[in-house]
Amino acid sequence: MSTRMVEVRAKVMKQNDLLARALRERFHNEGTFVVGLVSSPGSGKTAFLEKLLAGLATTYRVAALVGDLATKNDADRLQRATPNVWQITTGTICHLDAQMIETALREWQLDAPDFLFIENVGNLVCPSSYDLGEELRMVLLSATEGEDKPLKYPTIFNSSDVAVITKMDMTQAAEFDVAVARRNIESVRPGMRTFEVSSKTGLGMEAVFEFLKAQIAREARMQPAR
Amino acid sequence: MSTRMVEVRAKVMKQNDLLARALRERFHNEGTFVVGLVSSPGSGKTAFLEKLLAGLATTYRVAALVGDLATKNDADRLQRATPNVWQITTGTICHLDAQMIETALREWQLDAPDFLFIENVGNLVCPSSYDLGEELRMVLLSATEGEDKPLKYPTIFNSSDVAVITKMDMTQAAEFDVAVARRNIESVRPGMRTFEVSSKTGLGMEAVFEFLKAQIAREARMQPAR
C-alpha cells in the first residue's frame, strides 16, 4: 500500500472507531445486547443465526442485521425466525462498517430489541479491522474448512471474543480433528471460549443459548435504572 | 468510504493495473502460462493445487506462488509436489497485488517455468479487484460452502475465467445440489467453463489437466519465435 493510502486509511479507521463507540453507548443505553458474527463465506453463519433467533425469540425480542455484497437471500431466510430482519448490501465492499450500521438503524426504525445480531460479509480478513459497536463478537469456523484457519487468519480470532466451530455433524466426512482446531484457536487467542455446534442437528446449541442469556442477565445487572 | 479514500484507491488500482500489464507481457515473453487461484478460506485451493502441480510436473516445469496473511504451511505442503514454491505473507492485507508478485519474483530468482500458479489469500471479495498479470483465473467453490456463493459474490466470478467446484466427494454429506450451483454460476457469468473435482478421490482432475495442457499448447502456437 502507498504511504498516502495508509494515511487516508488510518483516518477512516479512526472515524469508524469514534462512530462505533457512539453506537455501543447507544445500544447500552437502550438495553440492547449486540452480537457480531464473522466468518468466511459458507461457514454457516446464516444457518446458525436462524437457530439462535428461533431459540431466543420465545423469551426475548430479537433482531438481525445482515451484510452481503449482493442478494437479500439471507434476510429472507432469517425472516422465518423473526420479522425483525434488515439486509445491508455492500456492493463491492468487503466488510460492514459503523456508518453502515448507523444508516441501517436510522432507516429501519427498529424498536430497541433485547438482542441484535449483526451478520458481517463472509470474509476472514477485512471485518477484523472494523468495530461495529457490538458487545460481543463471535467468529465461526466450520469443520469443513480445516483446522488451520486460526493460524492463517489470526487477526480475526484476536478481534473476536468467542469462537464457534460449526458443521460438527460433518467432522467425519471432512476428516476434521476438533482437538487440533481447539489447540490452534488456543495458540492464537489463549483462553478463548469455544463452542462446538451443528445447526443441522442442534448439537451444542443449548450451550450457546445459555451463554448468551447469561451475558444479557449480567448486562442488565450493570445497567443504570431507566 | 470517504471521497478521499475512493480517490486514493482509484490511483492505487491504476498503478496495480499498469504493473499487472507489465507482468503479463513478461510472462508471455518468457513463455510462462500463469494461473491465478481464488476462493474463500478453506475451499481446498492448496489441496487442488498440490494435485495440479504433481500431475503436471511429470511433463512440465511447474512453480507456485502462495499468499497467506500468516504461516508458511501452504508452501510446506506444496513442496511435496515441487521444490519451486514461494510463500508471500501479507500480514493484514486481504489480497495479493501486482507489486507483491513482482517483488516475490525478484527475490525468488525463478527460472521461467511452463506453468506458474498463484494462490491468492482466501477471500471471495478483495482479490477480484487486483489483476496479478495472470493469463487465466480460476475461482474455486467447495461443495460444503453452499450453492449460493456465485449469487452472493458475483464480482469474483465475473473477474474469473473458469470455475472449479471442489470437494465433490462431500456433496451428499453437505446436501449440495450441483445443478443449482451450476445454474447460479451460469446466471452470474453465462457460458463460464466449470469443472467438478475432488482432490481427495481424484475425480474430475484429468479434465482440468487436459484443459490446462490445451491452454499452454495454444499459447505456444501464438508465441513469437524466441
PDB file of C-alpha atoms in Angstrom, chain A residues 1-2 4-5 7-9 11-12 15 40-43 45-46 68-71 73-74 77 91-94 97 119 121-126 129-130 144-146 148-149 151-155 167 169-170 172-175 200, chain B residues 1-2 4-5 7-9 11-12 15 40-43 45-46 68-71 73-74 77 91-94 97 119 121-126 129-130 144-146 148-149 151-155 167 169-170 172-175 200:
ATOM      1  CA  MET A   1       0.000   0.000   0.000  1.00  0.00           C
ATOM      2  CA  SER A   2       1.201   3.521  -0.756  1.00  0.00           C
ATOM      3  CA  ARG A   4      -0.869   8.111   1.061  1.00  0.00           C
ATOM      4  CA  MET A   5      -3.290   5.184   1.113  1.00  0.00           C
ATOM      5  CA  GLU A   7      -2.612   7.705   5.892  1.00  0.00           C
ATOM      6  CA  VAL A   8      -6.105   8.024   4.488  1.00  0.00           C
ATOM      7  CA  ARG A   9      -6.967   4.552   5.734  1.00  0.00           C
ATOM      8  CA  LYS A  11      -8.135   8.459   9.200  1.00  0.00           C
ATOM      9  CA  VAL A  12     -11.088   6.374   8.021  1.00  0.00           C
ATOM     10  CA  GLN A  15     -13.705   7.843  12.193  1.00  0.00           C
ATOM     11  CA  SER A  40     -15.535 -16.997   5.809  1.00  0.00           C
ATOM     12  CA  PRO A  41     -18.203 -17.383   3.132  1.00  0.00           C
ATOM     13  CA  GLY A  42     -20.196 -20.582   3.567  1.00  0.00           C
ATOM     14  CA  SER A  43     -19.268 -21.336   7.186  1.00  0.00           C
ATOM     15  CA  LYS A  45     -23.375 -18.025   9.729  1.00  0.00           C
ATOM     16  CA  THR A  46     -26.937 -17.707   8.469  1.00  0.00           C
ATOM     17  CA  ASP A  68     -23.794  -9.222   1.938  1.00  0.00           C
ATOM     18  CA  LEU A  69     -22.245  -7.874  -1.248  1.00  0.00           C
ATOM     19  CA  ALA A  70     -25.379  -8.829  -3.162  1.00  0.00           C
ATOM     20  CA  THR A  71     -28.789 -10.549  -2.762  1.00  0.00           C
ATOM     21  CA  ASN A  73     -31.382 -14.206   0.390  1.00  0.00           C
ATOM     22  CA  ASP A  74     -30.111 -14.178   3.969  1.00  0.00           C
ATOM     23  CA  ARG A  77     -34.153 -16.933   5.287  1.00  0.00           C
ATOM     24  CA  GLY A  91     -21.822  -3.753  -3.372  1.00  0.00           C
ATOM     25  CA  THR A  92     -18.096  -4.424  -3.684  1.00  0.00           C
ATOM     26  CA  ILE A  93     -17.162  -3.523  -0.108  1.00  0.00           C
ATOM     27  CA  CYS A  94     -15.631  -6.438   1.788  1.00  0.00           C
ATOM     28  CA  ASP A  97     -18.534  -0.554   8.958  1.00  0.00           C
ATOM     29  CA  GLU A 119     -24.001 -10.848  10.473  1.00  0.00           C
ATOM     30  CA  VAL A 121     -19.983 -10.094   4.985  1.00  0.00           C
ATOM     31  CA  GLY A 122     -18.362 -13.530   4.628  1.00  0.00           C
ATOM     32  CA  ASN A 123     -14.683 -12.648   4.935  1.00  0.00           C
ATOM     33  CA  LEU A 124     -11.999 -13.707   7.411  1.00  0.00           C
ATOM     34  CA  VAL A 125      -9.806 -10.662   6.842  1.00  0.00           C
ATOM     35  CA  CYS A 126     -11.397  -7.225   6.407  1.00  0.00           C
ATOM     36  CA  SER A 129     -10.483  -4.025  11.409  1.00  0.00           C
ATOM     37  CA  TYR A 130     -13.959  -2.525  11.767  1.00  0.00           C
ATOM     38  CA  THR A 144     -15.241 -28.422   6.526  1.00  0.00           C
ATOM     39  CA  GLU A 145     -12.738 -25.549   6.296  1.00  0.00           C
ATOM     40  CA  GLY A 146      -9.842 -27.283   8.017  1.00  0.00           C
ATOM     41  CA  ASP A 148      -5.599 -24.393  10.302  1.00  0.00           C
ATOM     42  CA  LYS A 149      -7.804 -21.324   9.816  1.00  0.00           C
ATOM     43  CA  LEU A 151      -3.278 -19.859  12.369  1.00  0.00           C
ATOM     44  CA  LYS A 152      -3.789 -18.417   8.897  1.00  0.00           C
ATOM     45  CA  TYR A 153      -6.247 -15.686   9.901  1.00  0.00           C
ATOM     46  CA  PRO A 154      -5.046 -14.794  13.414  1.00  0.00           C
ATOM     47  CA  THR A 155      -6.334 -11.201  13.455  1.00  0.00           C
ATOM     48  CA  LYS A 167     -20.974 -28.097  10.964  1.00  0.00           C
ATOM     49  CA  ASP A 169     -22.108 -33.156  12.055  1.00  0.00           C
ATOM     50  CA  MET A 170     -19.561 -33.232   9.217  1.00  0.00           C
ATOM     51  CA  GLN A 172     -16.002 -37.429   9.959  1.00  0.00           C
ATOM     52  CA  ALA A 173     -16.746 -36.737   6.305  1.00  0.00           C
ATOM     53  CA  ALA A 174     -14.318 -33.803   6.392  1.00  0.00           C
ATOM     54  CA  GLU A 175     -11.711 -35.668   8.488  1.00  0.00           C
ATOM     55  CA  LYS A 200     -28.472 -29.092  11.325  1.00  0.00           C
TER      56      LYS A 200
ATOM     57  CA  MET B   1     -15.946   5.067   2.029  1.00  0.00           C
ATOM     58  CA  SER B   2     -14.929   8.737   2.070  1.00  0.00           C
ATOM     59  CA  ARG B   4     -10.772  10.973  -0.432  1.00  0.00           C
ATOM     60  CA  MET B   5     -10.374   7.221   0.181  1.00  0.00           C
ATOM     61  CA  GLU B   7      -9.795   8.813  -4.995  1.00  0.00           C
ATOM     62  CA  VAL B   8      -6.645   7.344  -3.459  1.00  0.00           C
ATOM     63  CA  ARG B   9      -7.945   3.847  -4.041  1.00  0.00           C
ATOM     64  CA  LYS B  11      -4.971   5.752  -8.064  1.00  0.00           C
ATOM     65  CA  VAL B  12      -3.636   2.615  -6.362  1.00  0.00           C
ATOM     66  CA  GLN B  15      -0.884   1.600 -10.584  1.00  0.00           C
ATOM     67  CA  SER B  40     -12.880 -18.395   0.237  1.00  0.00           C
ATOM     68  CA  PRO B  41     -10.739 -19.716   3.097  1.00  0.00           C
ATOM     69  CA  GLY B  42     -10.892 -23.492   3.349  1.00  0.00           C
ATOM     70  CA  SER B  43     -12.302 -24.229  -0.120  1.00  0.00           C
ATOM     71  CA  LYS B  45      -7.188 -24.289  -3.001  1.00  0.00           C
ATOM     72  CA  THR B  46      -3.999 -25.804  -1.627  1.00  0.00           C
ATOM     73  CA  ASP B  68      -1.477 -16.012   3.110  1.00  0.00           C
ATOM     74  CA  LEU B  69      -1.843 -13.492   5.908  1.00  0.00           C
ATOM     75  CA  ALA B  70       0.338 -15.665   8.131  1.00  0.00           C
ATOM     76  CA  THR B  71       2.165 -19.042   8.242  1.00  0.00           C
ATOM     77  CA  ASN B  73       2.086 -24.015   5.930  1.00  0.00           C
ATOM     78  CA  ASP B  74       0.853 -23.929   2.332  1.00  0.00           C
ATOM     79  CA  ARG B  77       2.590 -28.644   1.756  1.00  0.00           C
ATOM     80  CA  GLY B  91       0.242  -9.523   7.239  1.00  0.00           C
ATOM     81  CA  THR B  92      -3.198  -7.932   7.455  1.00  0.00           C
ATOM     82  CA  ILE B  93      -3.679  -7.312   3.719  1.00  0.00           C
ATOM     83  CA  CYS B  94      -6.657  -9.167   2.310  1.00  0.00           C
ATOM     84  CA  ASP B  97      -1.388  -7.314  -5.633  1.00  0.00           C
ATOM     85  CA  GLU B 119      -2.702 -18.979  -4.978  1.00  0.00           C
ATOM     86  CA  VAL B 121      -5.289 -15.128   0.058  1.00  0.00           C
ATOM     87  CA  GLY B 122      -8.536 -16.948   0.938  1.00  0.00           C
ATOM     88  CA  ASN B 123     -11.104 -14.227   0.275  1.00  0.00           C
ATOM     89  CA  LEU B 124     -14.063 -14.020  -2.112  1.00  0.00           C
ATOM     90  CA  VAL B 125     -14.137 -10.230  -2.217  1.00  0.00           C
ATOM     91  CA  CYS B 126     -10.883  -8.262  -2.326  1.00  0.00           C
ATOM     92  CA  SER B 129     -10.134  -6.056  -7.848  1.00  0.00           C
ATOM     93  CA  TYR B 130      -6.438  -6.847  -8.291  1.00  0.00           C
ATOM     94  CA  THR B 144     -19.549 -27.585   1.570  1.00  0.00           C
ATOM     95  CA  GLU B 145     -19.998 -23.814   1.134  1.00  0.00           C
ATOM     96  CA  GLY B 146     -23.459 -23.914  -0.401  1.00  0.00           C
ATOM     97  CA  ASP B 148     -25.487 -19.614  -3.400  1.00  0.00           C
ATOM     98  CA  LYS B 149     -21.943 -18.279  -3.357  1.00  0.00           C
ATOM     99  CA  LEU B 151     -25.002 -15.009  -6.366  1.00  0.00           C
ATOM    100  CA  LYS B 152     -23.571 -13.532  -3.191  1.00  0.00           C
ATOM    101  CA  TYR B 153     -20.070 -12.865  -4.523  1.00  0.00           C
ATOM    102  CA  PRO B 154     -20.768 -12.085  -8.197  1.00  0.00           C
ATOM    103  CA  THR B 155     -17.693  -9.911  -8.812  1.00  0.00           C
ATOM    104  CA  LYS B 167     -14.886 -31.332  -2.532  1.00  0.00           C
ATOM    105  CA  ASP B 169     -16.828 -36.248  -2.630  1.00  0.00           C
ATOM    106  CA  MET B 170     -18.816 -34.377   0.022  1.00  0.00           C
ATOM    107  CA  GLN B 172     -24.151 -35.916  -0.158  1.00  0.00           C
ATOM    108  CA  ALA B 173     -22.950 -35.129   3.356  1.00  0.00           C
ATOM    109  CA  ALA B 174     -23.329 -31.407   2.619  1.00  0.00           C
ATOM    110  CA  GLU B 175     -26.638 -31.844   0.740  1.00  0.00           C
ATOM    111  CA  LYS B 200      -9.264 -36.394  -2.305  1.00  0.00           C
TER     112      LYS B 200
END
